[in-house]
Amino acid sequence: MSKTRFATVWMDGCSGCHMSFLDMDERILQIAPLIDLVYSPLVDAKVFPENVDVVLIEGAVSSEEDLEKILKVRTRSKFLIALGDCAVTSNVPGMRNQFTVEEVETRAYIENAGYNQHIPHEVIPALLPKSRPVHEFVNVDLFVPGCPPPADAIFHVLSELLAGRVPDATEVSKLTRFGK
Amino acid sequence: MAVTTLKIDGKEVSANEDETILDVAFQAGIKIPTLCHIEGLTDIGACRMCIVEVAGSNKLQPACTTKVKDGMEITTQTARLKKYRKMVLEMLFSERNHVCAVCVSNGNCDLQTLAVEHDLTHVRMPYLYPKTEIDASHEWFALDQNRCVLCQRCVRVCDEIEGAHVWDVSGRGVQSRVITGLNEPWADSDTCTSCGKCVQVCPTGALSNKGKATGEMTKHREFLPYLAQRRHDHK
Ligand code: SF4
Ligand code: SF4
Ligand code: SF4
Ligand code: FES
């Protein structure tokens, strides 16, 4: 049987969802033989490949880079999962949404900087006006809320998918929720 | 009091004519989801979570404010009701800034519990991200408009039970906000007795005790049916 081409993407999140993924501990050994990890912050690949079967997205869409990335990821993936509250609701990254980008940048780079106060315009991707959930930009096939979603929820979802079944919201709701 | 008989989810029940569908369903052990309703305060039908279907009418009726009638046939769980209840929840989430992960009520919140009960794993309406205020002027309590669902439990408990009537609602539609006094800082209210009843009945993290960190705010509502009964007996 061919392995599932599996990827994980890290956008505007704290990496806690990826940590929770690793928290599956020894259960990762049950999953590992069934997948080919083709792209992830956990491996070296620099370019998101074509023909990905399942992708986990951590983080909200907050910058121009995130937006470019999620549009590309969507066209190259069959089953896209919004993993965690930042991807699902914008969560903590979205707390800046009550302010303008200019206010946020002034606060971060000028008022709170002790040295070399200036707003960077190179290297750091430009912020979008608001940090928003993934499904406001692309179609999402499954939502797994939680901050971070517990390892049990991630394991359930992945084992279902690898067994050829689509996990449903009722089952997901038994294992996780907003803020879990 | 005239006694009537009716059917809820196919079950024959008898009731007094002045009772609501919600009261009668509760006594029959049938659970209807609610948010603005709380035992001990006058129902106002603000949230629409408790909508039910009544045979012969295409209109959905709020169970908490609709009185029973003889021969009524009521259904409390259908795909249509579930769909609309879910939409109500989604609108509540999208209208304010609910960041459960850093909320004092995380894990002890009626809105969160309803979301789980309705398999709500995401919100389909675009989030509005309104600019909202926090009033932390009161010595002991804080009001965080980011988390308010406009259930008006605070308004009612302060008026009906404490007798202070500190709270009101100003504005219309999505611009509605609960206010203290004549829209002045809570600390400046001359009528607030600092009894804390509003904080305890608030279903979300909108009203909390100061000094609570994420998930630390739990509410205690045991006092309410007791005090409501005492008030009733004195009338
Ligand atoms: S009030 Fe409830 S739903 Fe809103 S952020 Fe707090 S815990 Fe979440
Ligand atoms: S503390 Fe008591 S008196 Fe003050 S606003 Fe709340 S319910 Fe009213
Ligand atoms: S402050 Fe709390 S009790 Fe008052 S209307 Fe808002 S959610 Fe309801
Ligand atoms: S509980 Fe009936 S309308 Fe809110």
Coordinates of N, CA and C in Angstrom, one line a residue, chain A residues 79-83 88 140-144 157 161 166-169 172, chain B residues 121:
Chain A
F79 N -6.7 16.9 1.5 CA -7.5 17.0 2.7 C -6.8 18.0 3.7
L80 N -7.4 19.1 3.9 CA -6.8 20.2 4.7 C -7.4 20.3 6.1
I81 N -6.7 20.2 7.1 CA -7.2 20.3 8.5 C -6.7 21.6 9.2
A82 N -7.7 22.4 9.7 CA -7.3 23.6 10.5 C -7.1 23.0 11.9
L83 N -5.9 23.1 12.3 CA -5.5 22.5 13.6 C -5.3 23.6 14.7
V88 N -8.4 28.0 13.5 CA -9.9 27.9 13.4 C -10.6 29.2 13.7
V140 N -11.7 24.5 4.1 CA -11.1 23.6 5.1 C -12.0 22.4 5.2
D141 N -11.3 21.2 5.2 CA -12.0 19.9 5.2 C -12.4 19.5 6.6
L142 N -11.6 19.9 7.6 CA -11.9 19.4 9.0 C -11.3 20.5 10.0
F143 N -12.1 20.8 11.0 CA -11.7 21.7 12.0 C -11.4 21.0 13.3
V144 N -10.2 21.2 13.9 CA -9.9 20.6 15.2 C -9.5 21.7 16.1
V157 N -8.0 11.9 14.9 CA -8.3 12.4 13.6 C -7.4 11.7 12.6
L161 N -8.3 9.1 9.4 CA -8.0 9.4 8.1 C -7.1 8.4 7.4
V166 N -13.5 9.6 7.1 CA -13.4 11.0 7.4 C -14.0 11.3 8.8
P167 N -13.2 11.8 9.7 CA -13.6 12.0 11.1 C -14.8 13.1 11.1
D168 N -15.8 12.9 12.0 CA -16.8 13.9 12.0 C -16.8 14.8 13.2
A169 N -17.5 15.9 13.1 CA -17.4 17.0 14.1 C -17.9 16.5 15.4
V172 N -15.0 14.8 17.0 CA -14.0 15.8 17.4 C -14.5 16.6 18.6
Chain B
T121 N -17.5 23.3 15.8 CA -16.0 23.3 15.8 C -15.4 24.5 15.0

